[in-house]
Amino acid sequence: MFPVKENVMMKNGLEDVVAAETVLSDVDGEAGRLIIRGASLDDLAGSATFEDTALRLWDGFFEEPMSAATLKTALGRARAEVFAHIGAVDEAILSLPPVDALRALLARLPDGDDLRTAVRLAAATAVFLPALLRLQQNRLPIAPDATLSQAADTLRMLTGTTPSPAQIAALDAYLVTICDHGLNASTFTSRVVASTGAGLASSVLAALSALKGPLHGGAPGPVLDMLDEIGTESSAETWLRETLGRGERLMGFGHRIYKVRDPRADALKAALQRLAEEGTVTLSRVKLAEVVERVAVAILRERKPDRRLDVNVEFYTALLLDALGFPRESFTGVFALGRTVGWIAHAREQAMNGRLIRPRSVYVGPQPDQQRSLQRAV
Ligand code: ACO
């Protein structure tokens, strides 16, 4: 933080600036701990479902009463309703990357601040993404089954087959793990939009746009590319050193807040190992990832001794989503499936308790008199 004028401080990237009070999640970057509304991620991932987590985050932010059962029913019904929007998909939408196509379809939904709008948005991400992916592969979209859980139905709409309990549990673990994470760039975006009084659909669309960048939710696809390029355990060190030597960043490593290993990486790795036991993912792939992680962390420590750069959530996300059948170009969209509930909770919290978010900038451009003398000189 440095002073730009009397009583005006600037912090590039807003690092360490507190911009909101929240009951939703707490990221302890020193201890490597994530609390999601009173529960530790370690206790939630692997046991809670997507519906449990939506209930946890949304409780108290809407007038309508909710229970896990009513939310499951409402989500199922909303999935069935929003499927009609798939009819609007045209060649222009299909030519877009999946996350942009998802954004285009979400933009068709009506805005609002009530539970119905929230449920519709959460249901729509789960329906639109699998349908878009299938259409992009010249396959027919599969209509939702309102009786299933959101995770089970998402996988069924993606693959056209009945997912195994381990696959459903793995997707639930993923969606729960990434549902909320303090004031990250997309969540902050959601709160900024909500602070103006715009509705939840506007907040979610803006947040999705912030999510897609490679420094935020756009990293897991490139993580898989990296593992494919490395190929074998023995090539890892040379590949990683050459990449860093070219000044490139290693995708899936480093985090603004965590100074230690991202706890979400452990939650996802545990889910991945359960899939490996079932045979859905090959053990050699997991082993290669472990070697790449170990070697990369050691090299990053050697190159940046003052800054702890460890594995982040995106690293094992890549392996998990790949094992569940999501194509790598869709990973950012799958992230949005889980994070939408967090964006909505933050938007409601901001709208109910916060003020208009309106920071200042410092003008460093020319003054009109300087500009005039410059023009005279020319
Ligand atoms: N590989 C190599 N070097 C890195 C990496 C990395 N993955 N991450 C940070 N560094 C280096 C930077 O080059 C920089 O070095 P310098 O000071 O010599 O220029 C230093 O560490 C600090 O980097 P910043 O960009 O200032 O750190 P910041 O806190 O802003 O970055 C970020 C966090 C964006 C996640 C960064 O670590 C990164 O780019 N990681 C790779 C992309 C990635 O994995 N994104 C997903 C993040 S998780 C999520 O958002 C869901």
GROMACS .gro file of C-alpha atoms and ligand atoms in nm:
model
  429
    1MET     CA    1   0.000   0.000   0.000
    2PHE     CA    2   0.143   0.341  -0.085
    3PRO     CA    3   0.008   0.697  -0.048
    4VAL     CA    4  -0.102   0.869  -0.368
    5LYS     CA    5  -0.245   1.183  -0.201
    6GLU     CA    6  -0.305   1.291   0.153
    7ASN     CA    7  -0.530   1.027   0.318
    8VAL     CA    8  -0.557   0.828  -0.009
    9MET     CA    9  -0.374   0.496  -0.032
   10MET     CA   10  -0.344   0.267  -0.330
   11LYS     CA   11  -0.285  -0.108  -0.334
   12ASN     CA   12  -0.226  -0.258  -0.674
   13GLY     CA   13  -0.440  -0.572  -0.712
   14LEU     CA   14  -0.618  -0.481  -0.383
   15GLU     CA   15  -0.402  -0.742  -0.206
   16ASP     CA   16  -0.484  -0.755   0.168
   17VAL     CA   17  -0.754  -0.489   0.126
   18VAL     CA   18  -1.072  -0.589   0.313
   19ALA     CA   19  -1.374  -0.495   0.101
   20ALA     CA   20  -1.657  -0.693   0.264
   21GLU     CA   21  -1.774  -0.871   0.577
   22THR     CA   22  -1.903  -1.219   0.508
   23VAL     CA   23  -2.048  -1.518   0.691
   24LEU     CA   24  -1.993  -1.739   0.387
   25SER     CA   25  -1.633  -1.858   0.378
   26ASP     CA   26  -1.295  -1.797   0.534
   27VAL     CA   27  -0.966  -1.867   0.361
   28ASP     CA   28  -0.674  -1.902   0.603
   29GLY     CA   29  -0.377  -1.876   0.371
   30GLU     CA   30  -0.113  -1.935   0.638
   31ALA     CA   31  -0.269  -2.249   0.788
   32GLY     CA   32  -0.406  -2.379   0.455
   33ARG     CA   33  -0.759  -2.401   0.592
   34LEU     CA   34  -1.096  -2.327   0.429
   35ILE     CA   35  -1.414  -2.278   0.631
   36ILE     CA   36  -1.744  -2.283   0.445
   37ARG     CA   37  -2.010  -2.122   0.659
   38GLY     CA   38  -1.904  -2.279   0.987
   39ALA     CA   39  -1.779  -2.613   0.853
   40SER     CA   40  -1.428  -2.712   0.756
   41LEU     CA   41  -1.382  -2.817   0.393
   42ASP     CA   42  -1.219  -3.139   0.521
   43ASP     CA   43  -1.551  -3.232   0.685
   44LEU     CA   44  -1.767  -3.133   0.387
   45ALA     CA   45  -1.582  -3.268   0.082
   46GLY     CA   46  -1.659  -3.636   0.048
   47SER     CA   47  -1.980  -3.625   0.253
   48ALA     CA   48  -2.190  -3.319   0.154
   49THR     CA   49  -2.382  -3.299  -0.172
   50PHE     CA   50  -2.426  -3.002  -0.404
   51GLU     CA   51  -2.777  -2.951  -0.261
   52ASP     CA   52  -2.647  -2.956   0.101
   53THR     CA   53  -2.395  -2.691   0.009
   54ALA     CA   54  -2.642  -2.466  -0.170
   55LEU     CA   55  -2.862  -2.485   0.139
   56ARG     CA   56  -2.566  -2.407   0.365
   57LEU     CA   57  -2.467  -2.100   0.163
   58TRP     CA   58  -2.815  -1.967   0.081
   59ASP     CA   59  -2.978  -2.015   0.421
   60GLY     CA   60  -3.117  -1.683   0.547
   61PHE     CA   61  -3.059  -1.496   0.222
   62PHE     CA   62  -3.406  -1.552   0.077
   63GLU     CA   63  -3.755  -1.498   0.213
   64GLU     CA   64  -3.877  -1.842   0.110
   65PRO     CA   65  -3.807  -2.130   0.354
   66MET     CA   66  -3.573  -2.403   0.228
   67SER     CA   67  -3.467  -2.756   0.321
   68ALA     CA   68  -3.231  -2.994   0.142
   69ALA     CA   69  -3.534  -3.187   0.015
   70THR     CA   70  -3.726  -2.882  -0.116
   71LEU     CA   71  -3.410  -2.749  -0.277
   72LYS     CA   72  -3.347  -3.082  -0.452
   73THR     CA   73  -3.706  -3.081  -0.584
   74ALA     CA   74  -3.685  -2.715  -0.691
   75LEU     CA   75  -3.353  -2.771  -0.869
   76GLY     CA   76  -3.489  -3.077  -1.051
   77ARG     CA   77  -3.800  -2.886  -1.162
   78ALA     CA   78  -3.590  -2.587  -1.272
   79ARG     CA   79  -3.355  -2.814  -1.474
   80ALA     CA   80  -3.655  -2.952  -1.660
   81GLU     CA   81  -3.787  -2.598  -1.727
   82VAL     CA   82  -3.463  -2.440  -1.850
   83PHE     CA   83  -3.400  -2.726  -2.095
   84ALA     CA   84  -3.640  -2.543  -2.332
   85HIS     CA   85  -3.368  -2.277  -2.383
   86ILE     CA   86  -3.152  -2.536  -2.562
   87GLY     CA   87  -3.382  -2.480  -2.861
   88ALA     CA   88  -3.227  -2.133  -2.895
   89VAL     CA   89  -2.877  -2.268  -2.952
   90ASP     CA   90  -2.761  -2.172  -3.301
   91GLU     CA   91  -2.440  -2.209  -3.502
   92ALA     CA   92  -2.304  -1.881  -3.366
   93ILE     CA   93  -2.336  -2.006  -3.007
   94LEU     CA   94  -2.197  -2.349  -3.094
   95SER     CA   95  -1.888  -2.195  -3.252
   96LEU     CA   96  -1.792  -2.037  -2.918
   97PRO     CA   97  -1.570  -2.199  -2.654
   98PRO     CA   98  -1.798  -2.382  -2.403
   99VAL     CA   99  -1.768  -2.118  -2.129
  100ASP     CA  100  -1.865  -1.840  -2.372
  101ALA     CA  101  -2.151  -2.048  -2.511
  102LEU     CA  102  -2.269  -2.108  -2.153
  103ARG     CA  103  -2.256  -1.733  -2.089
  104ALA     CA  104  -2.458  -1.662  -2.404
  105LEU     CA  105  -2.733  -1.902  -2.297
  106LEU     CA  106  -2.738  -1.782  -1.935
  107ALA     CA  107  -2.787  -1.428  -2.067
  108ARG     CA  108  -3.133  -1.535  -2.188
  109LEU     CA  109  -3.260  -1.600  -1.835
  110PRO     CA  110  -3.471  -1.341  -1.656
  111ASP     CA  111  -3.313  -1.139  -1.376
  112GLY     CA  112  -3.437  -1.115  -1.018
  113ASP     CA  113  -3.337  -1.137  -0.654
  114ASP     CA  114  -3.560  -1.418  -0.531
  115LEU     CA  115  -3.500  -1.786  -0.460
  116ARG     CA  116  -3.666  -1.886  -0.786
  117THR     CA  117  -3.408  -1.686  -0.984
  118ALA     CA  118  -3.125  -1.836  -0.778
  119VAL     CA  119  -3.247  -2.193  -0.830
  120ARG     CA  120  -3.301  -2.130  -1.201
  121LEU     CA  121  -2.944  -2.005  -1.243
  122ALA     CA  122  -2.792  -2.298  -1.053
  123ALA     CA  123  -3.005  -2.545  -1.250
  124ALA     CA  124  -2.930  -2.377  -1.582
  125THR     CA  125  -2.553  -2.411  -1.557
  126ALA     CA  126  -2.594  -2.786  -1.498
  127VAL     CA  127  -2.828  -2.827  -1.796
  128PHE     CA  128  -2.669  -2.589  -2.046
  129LEU     CA  129  -2.309  -2.705  -2.023
  130PRO     CA  130  -2.366  -3.080  -2.095
  131ALA     CA  131  -2.616  -2.993  -2.371
  132LEU     CA  132  -2.375  -2.749  -2.536
  133LEU     CA  133  -2.090  -3.000  -2.518
  134ARG     CA  134  -2.300  -3.272  -2.678
  135LEU     CA  135  -2.423  -3.038  -2.953
  136GLN     CA  136  -2.065  -2.930  -3.023
  137GLN     CA  137  -1.984  -3.300  -3.070
  138ASN     CA  138  -2.283  -3.340  -3.307
  139ARG     CA  139  -2.474  -3.543  -3.049
  140LEU     CA  140  -2.829  -3.483  -2.931
  141PRO     CA  141  -2.871  -3.314  -2.593
  142ILE     CA  142  -3.025  -3.526  -2.318
  143ALA     CA  143  -3.325  -3.390  -2.127
  144PRO     CA  144  -3.289  -3.359  -1.749
  145ASP     CA  145  -3.433  -3.611  -1.504
  146ALA     CA  146  -3.589  -3.398  -1.231
  147THR     CA  147  -3.585  -3.686  -0.982
  148LEU     CA  148  -3.206  -3.711  -0.971
  149SER     CA  149  -2.960  -3.511  -0.768
  150GLN     CA  150  -2.790  -3.225  -0.950
  151ALA     CA  151  -2.454  -3.410  -0.968
  152ALA     CA  152  -2.609  -3.738  -1.091
  153ASP     CA  153  -2.820  -3.560  -1.353
  154THR     CA  154  -2.529  -3.348  -1.476
  155LEU     CA  155  -2.320  -3.659  -1.542
  156ARG     CA  156  -2.614  -3.841  -1.703
  157MET     CA  157  -2.685  -3.543  -1.932
  158LEU     CA  158  -2.315  -3.533  -2.023
  159THR     CA  159  -2.247  -3.898  -2.098
  160GLY     CA  160  -2.590  -4.043  -2.167
  161THR     CA  161  -2.525  -4.326  -1.921
  162THR     CA  162  -2.616  -4.379  -1.556
  163PRO     CA  163  -2.320  -4.265  -1.346
  164SER     CA  164  -2.180  -4.490  -1.074
  165PRO     CA  165  -2.217  -4.387  -0.707
  166ALA     CA  166  -1.841  -4.316  -0.699
  167GLN     CA  167  -1.868  -4.084  -1.000
  168ILE     CA  168  -2.163  -3.899  -0.846
  169ALA     CA  169  -1.972  -3.870  -0.517
  170ALA     CA  170  -1.666  -3.740  -0.703
  171LEU     CA  171  -1.863  -3.467  -0.881
  172ASP     CA  172  -2.037  -3.373  -0.555
  173ALA     CA  173  -1.695  -3.354  -0.386
  174TYR     CA  174  -1.571  -3.125  -0.663
  175LEU     CA  175  -1.877  -2.897  -0.659
  176VAL     CA  176  -1.863  -2.870  -0.279
  177THR     CA  177  -1.487  -2.806  -0.280
  178ILE     CA  178  -1.509  -2.512  -0.517
  179CYS     CA  179  -1.847  -2.366  -0.407
  180ASP     CA  180  -1.703  -2.061  -0.235
  181HIS     CA  181  -1.363  -1.915  -0.158
  182GLY     CA  182  -1.354  -1.573   0.005
  183LEU     CA  183  -1.331  -1.263  -0.207
  184ASN     CA  184  -1.171  -1.410  -0.520
  185ALA     CA  185  -1.194  -1.210  -0.845
  186SER     CA  186  -1.523  -1.360  -0.968
  187THR     CA  187  -1.694  -1.343  -0.628
  188PHE     CA  188  -1.585  -0.982  -0.587
  189THR     CA  189  -1.727  -0.914  -0.933
  190SER     CA  190  -2.057  -1.072  -0.829
  191ARG     CA  191  -2.069  -0.847  -0.521
  192VAL     CA  192  -1.983  -0.532  -0.720
  193VAL     CA  193  -2.273  -0.599  -0.959
  194ALA     CA  194  -2.511  -0.684  -0.673
  195SER     CA  195  -2.412  -0.364  -0.491
  196THR     CA  196  -2.566  -0.158  -0.773
  197GLY     CA  197  -2.902  -0.329  -0.724
  198ALA     CA  198  -2.878  -0.539  -1.041
  199GLY     CA  199  -3.025  -0.889  -1.010
  200LEU     CA  200  -2.868  -1.231  -0.954
  201ALA     CA  201  -2.851  -1.321  -1.324
  202SER     CA  202  -2.643  -1.007  -1.385
  203SER     CA  203  -2.413  -1.095  -1.095
  204VAL     CA  204  -2.364  -1.453  -1.216
  205LEU     CA  205  -2.297  -1.347  -1.576
  206ALA     CA  206  -2.039  -1.090  -1.469
  207ALA     CA  207  -1.876  -1.336  -1.230
  208LEU     CA  208  -1.856  -1.600  -1.502
  209SER     CA  209  -1.678  -1.348  -1.725
  210ALA     CA  210  -1.423  -1.284  -1.450
  211LEU     CA  211  -1.381  -1.657  -1.387
  212LYS     CA  212  -1.273  -1.752  -1.740
  213GLY     CA  213  -0.932  -1.584  -1.731
  214PRO     CA  214  -0.627  -1.812  -1.703
  215LEU     CA  215  -0.519  -1.649  -1.377
  216HIS     CA  216  -0.848  -1.755  -1.215
  217GLY     CA  217  -1.071  -2.041  -1.337
  218GLY     CA  218  -0.916  -2.091  -1.677
  219ALA     CA  219  -0.615  -2.291  -1.558
  220PRO     CA  220  -0.725  -2.658  -1.535
  221GLY     CA  221  -0.744  -2.719  -1.912
  222PRO     CA  222  -0.383  -2.601  -1.951
  223VAL     CA  223  -0.287  -2.823  -1.652
  224LEU     CA  224  -0.398  -3.126  -1.849
  225ASP     CA  225  -0.209  -3.001  -2.157
  226MET     CA  226   0.100  -2.970  -1.936
  227LEU     CA  227   0.068  -3.327  -1.803
  228ASP     CA  228   0.016  -3.458  -2.156
  229GLU     CA  229   0.320  -3.270  -2.285
  230ILE     CA  230   0.536  -3.397  -1.998
  231GLY     CA  231   0.413  -3.750  -2.068
  232THR     CA  232   0.646  -3.948  -1.845
  233GLU     CA  233   0.781  -3.907  -1.493
  234SER     CA  234   1.141  -3.895  -1.618
  235SER     CA  235   1.067  -3.594  -1.846
  236ALA     CA  236   0.911  -3.384  -1.570
  237GLU     CA  237   1.216  -3.198  -1.443
  238THR     CA  238   1.351  -3.098  -1.787
  239TRP     CA  239   1.008  -2.989  -1.910
  240LEU     CA  240   0.936  -2.783  -1.599
  241ARG     CA  241   1.280  -2.616  -1.597
  242GLU     CA  242   1.257  -2.529  -1.967
  243THR     CA  243   0.907  -2.385  -1.927
  244LEU     CA  244   1.007  -2.168  -1.632
  245GLY     CA  245   1.328  -2.075  -1.817
  246ARG     CA  246   1.112  -1.927  -2.097
  247GLY     CA  247   0.946  -1.706  -1.832
  248GLU     CA  248   0.619  -1.901  -1.843
  249ARG     CA  249   0.407  -1.982  -1.538
  250LEU     CA  250   0.319  -2.334  -1.432
  251MET     CA  251  -0.056  -2.372  -1.443
  252GLY     CA  252  -0.206  -2.512  -1.123
  253PHE     CA  253   0.062  -2.361  -0.900
  254GLY     CA  254   0.066  -2.045  -0.690
  255HIS     CA  255  -0.211  -1.857  -0.515
  256ARG     CA  256  -0.266  -1.502  -0.395
  257ILE     CA  257  -0.382  -1.607  -0.047
  258TYR     CA  258  -0.240  -1.955   0.023
  259LYS     CA  259   0.119  -1.954   0.139
  260VAL     CA  260   0.095  -2.331   0.185
  261ARG     CA  261  -0.068  -2.611  -0.009
  262ASP     CA  262  -0.424  -2.526  -0.116
  263PRO     CA  263  -0.650  -2.748   0.102
  264ARG     CA  264  -0.884  -2.791  -0.193
  265ALA     CA  265  -0.608  -2.980  -0.374
  266ASP     CA  266  -0.615  -3.244  -0.098
  267ALA     CA  267  -0.995  -3.271  -0.110
  268LEU     CA  268  -0.986  -3.325  -0.486
  269LYS     CA  269  -0.695  -3.566  -0.469
  270ALA     CA  270  -0.891  -3.777  -0.218
  271ALA     CA  271  -1.191  -3.784  -0.455
  272LEU     CA  272  -0.958  -3.878  -0.740
  273GLN     CA  273  -0.810  -4.163  -0.540
  274ARG     CA  274  -1.159  -4.301  -0.471
  275LEU     CA  275  -1.221  -4.297  -0.848
  276ALA     CA  276  -0.888  -4.468  -0.908
  277GLU     CA  277  -0.993  -4.748  -0.668
  278GLU     CA  278  -1.302  -4.795  -0.884
  279GLY     CA  279  -1.088  -4.796  -1.199
  280THR     CA  280  -1.240  -4.477  -1.351
  281VAL     CA  281  -0.899  -4.310  -1.362
  282THR     CA  282  -0.568  -4.476  -1.436
  283LEU     CA  283  -0.326  -4.489  -1.146
  284SER     CA  284  -0.031  -4.404  -1.372
  285ARG     CA  285  -0.192  -4.065  -1.450
  286VAL     CA  286  -0.232  -3.988  -1.078
  287LYS     CA  287   0.126  -4.099  -1.017
  288LEU     CA  288   0.257  -3.874  -1.297
  289ALA     CA  289   0.065  -3.580  -1.146
  290GLU     CA  290   0.218  -3.651  -0.803
  291VAL     CA  291   0.569  -3.653  -0.950
  292VAL     CA  292   0.506  -3.331  -1.146
  293GLU     CA  293   0.370  -3.168  -0.831
  294ARG     CA  294   0.672  -3.271  -0.622
  295VAL     CA  295   0.930  -3.164  -0.882
  296ALA     CA  296   0.750  -2.837  -0.966
  297VAL     CA  297   0.721  -2.732  -0.601
  298ALA     CA  298   1.095  -2.802  -0.549
  299ILE     CA  299   1.198  -2.602  -0.859
  300LEU     CA  300   0.964  -2.313  -0.775
  301ARG     CA  301   1.112  -2.304  -0.422
  302GLU     CA  302   1.462  -2.297  -0.568
  303ARG     CA  303   1.373  -2.013  -0.808
  304LYS     CA  304   1.157  -1.811  -0.567
  305PRO     CA  305   1.285  -1.881  -0.215
  306ASP     CA  306   1.097  -1.579  -0.074
  307ARG     CA  307   0.758  -1.683  -0.207
  308ARG     CA  308   0.593  -2.017  -0.127
  309LEU     CA  309   0.446  -2.142  -0.455
  310ASP     CA  310   0.254  -2.463  -0.403
  311VAL     CA  311  -0.012  -2.658  -0.586
  312ASN     CA  312  -0.356  -2.492  -0.615
  313VAL     CA  313  -0.711  -2.621  -0.668
  314GLU     CA  314  -0.680  -2.635  -1.046
  315PHE     CA  315  -0.411  -2.903  -1.054
  316TYR     CA  316  -0.617  -3.201  -0.934
  317THR     CA  317  -0.936  -3.048  -1.078
  318ALA     CA  318  -0.794  -3.123  -1.420
  319LEU     CA  319  -0.750  -3.495  -1.349
  320LEU     CA  320  -1.082  -3.531  -1.170
  321LEU     CA  321  -1.294  -3.363  -1.438
  322ASP     CA  322  -1.112  -3.549  -1.712
  323ALA     CA  323  -1.186  -3.879  -1.535
  324LEU     CA  324  -1.554  -3.786  -1.512
  325GLY     CA  325  -1.577  -3.736  -1.889
  326PHE     CA  326  -1.570  -3.356  -1.917
  327PRO     CA  327  -1.361  -3.240  -2.214
  328ARG     CA  328  -1.073  -3.012  -2.111
  329GLU     CA  329  -1.210  -2.709  -2.292
  330SER     CA  330  -1.517  -2.726  -2.065
  331PHE     CA  331  -1.337  -2.723  -1.727
  332THR     CA  332  -1.398  -2.353  -1.661
  333GLY     CA  333  -1.768  -2.405  -1.726
  334VAL     CA  334  -1.776  -2.697  -1.478
  335PHE     CA  335  -1.611  -2.469  -1.222
  336ALA     CA  336  -1.904  -2.231  -1.274
  337LEU     CA  337  -2.150  -2.516  -1.196
  338GLY     CA  338  -2.017  -2.524  -0.841
  339ARG     CA  339  -1.922  -2.161  -0.791
  340THR     CA  340  -2.262  -2.025  -0.900
  341VAL     CA  341  -2.407  -2.102  -0.557
  342GLY     CA  342  -2.125  -1.903  -0.394
  343TRP     CA  343  -2.166  -1.611  -0.635
  344ILE     CA  344  -2.540  -1.604  -0.559
  345ALA     CA  345  -2.489  -1.617  -0.181
  346HIS     CA  346  -2.236  -1.332  -0.197
  347ALA     CA  347  -2.461  -1.127  -0.424
  348ARG     CA  348  -2.749  -1.164  -0.177
  349GLU     CA  349  -2.526  -1.088   0.121
  350GLN     CA  350  -2.397  -0.774  -0.052
  351ALA     CA  351  -2.744  -0.661  -0.160
  352MET     CA  352  -2.889  -0.717   0.188
  353ASN     CA  353  -2.606  -0.585   0.406
  354GLY     CA  354  -2.361  -0.392   0.191
  355ARG     CA  355  -2.325  -0.053   0.026
  356LEU     CA  356  -2.259   0.043  -0.335
  357ILE     CA  357  -1.899  -0.064  -0.410
  358ARG     CA  358  -1.727   0.239  -0.555
  359PRO     CA  359  -1.350   0.267  -0.504
  360ARG     CA  360  -1.138   0.550  -0.639
  361SER     CA  361  -0.864   0.568  -0.899
  362VAL     CA  362  -0.570   0.803  -0.912
  363TYR     CA  363  -0.535   1.003  -1.231
  364VAL     CA  364  -0.183   0.984  -1.376
  365GLY     CA  365  -0.264   1.120  -1.725
  366PRO     CA  366  -0.170   1.463  -1.857
  367GLN     CA  367  -0.338   1.780  -1.727
  368PRO     CA  368  -0.521   1.992  -1.990
  369ASP     CA  369  -0.254   2.271  -1.977
  370GLN     CA  370   0.027   2.013  -2.037
  371GLN     CA  371  -0.173   1.866  -2.324
  372ARG     CA  372  -0.214   2.215  -2.483
  373SER     CA  373   0.158   2.293  -2.462
  374LEU     CA  374   0.237   1.949  -2.612
  375GLN     CA  375   0.001   2.019  -2.905
  376ARG     CA  376   0.163   2.364  -2.959
  377ALA     CA  377   0.510   2.201  -2.966
  378VAL     CA  378   0.390   1.963  -3.241
  379ACO     N1  379   0.457  -2.039  -1.202
  379ACO     C1  380   0.572  -1.967  -1.202
  379ACO     N2  381   0.587  -1.852  -1.134
  379ACO     C2  382   0.483  -1.808  -1.062
  379ACO     C3  383   0.360  -1.879  -1.058
  379ACO     C4  384   0.350  -1.998  -1.132
  379ACO     N3  385   0.239  -2.070  -1.134
  379ACO     N4  386   0.275  -1.811  -0.980
  379ACO     C5  387   0.339  -1.702  -0.937
  379ACO     N5  388   0.464  -1.699  -0.987
  379ACO     C6  389   0.566  -1.598  -0.965
  379ACO     C7  390   0.540  -1.480  -1.058
  379ACO     O1  391   0.608  -1.493  -1.181
  379ACO     C8  392   0.592  -1.364  -0.977
  379ACO     O2  393   0.731  -1.356  -0.991
  379ACO     P1  394   0.804  -1.211  -1.003
  379ACO     O3  395   0.776  -1.144  -0.872
  379ACO     O4  396   0.947  -1.246  -1.025
  379ACO     O5  397   0.738  -1.143  -1.119
  379ACO     C9  398   0.564  -1.406  -0.833
  379ACO     O6  399   0.553  -1.548  -0.832
  379ACO    C10  400   0.436  -1.346  -0.780
  379ACO     O7  401   0.335  -1.363  -0.878
  379ACO     P2  402   0.200  -1.275  -0.880
  379ACO     O8  403   0.137  -1.289  -1.012
  379ACO     O9  404   0.227  -1.138  -0.828
  379ACO    O10  405   0.119  -1.348  -0.769
  379ACO     P3  406  -0.035  -1.343  -0.754
  379ACO    O11  407  -0.062  -1.360  -0.613
  379ACO    O12  408  -0.097  -1.226  -0.819
  379ACO    O13  409  -0.072  -1.471  -0.843
  379ACO    C11  410  -0.179  -1.651  -0.942
  379ACO    C12  411  -0.160  -1.571  -0.811
  379ACO    C13  412  -0.241  -1.560  -1.046
  379ACO    C14  413  -0.275  -1.766  -0.916
  379ACO    C15  414  -0.042  -1.704  -0.991
  379ACO    O14  415   0.017  -1.785  -0.892
  379ACO    C16  416  -0.051  -1.776  -1.125
  379ACO    O15  417  -0.047  -1.712  -1.230
  379ACO     N6  418  -0.065  -1.913  -1.123
  379ACO    C17  419  -0.078  -1.988  -1.246
  379ACO    C18  420  -0.222  -1.985  -1.296
  379ACO    C19  421  -0.315  -2.065  -1.206
  379ACO    O16  422  -0.282  -2.173  -1.158
  379ACO     N7  423  -0.436  -2.009  -1.185
  379ACO    C20  424  -0.539  -2.069  -1.102
  379ACO    C21  425  -0.542  -2.006  -0.966
  379ACO     S1  426  -0.656  -2.084  -0.856
  379ACO    C22  427  -0.806  -2.008  -0.888
  379ACO    O17  428  -0.813  -1.890  -0.912
  379ACO    C23  429  -0.930  -2.090  -0.887
   0.00000   0.00000   0.00000
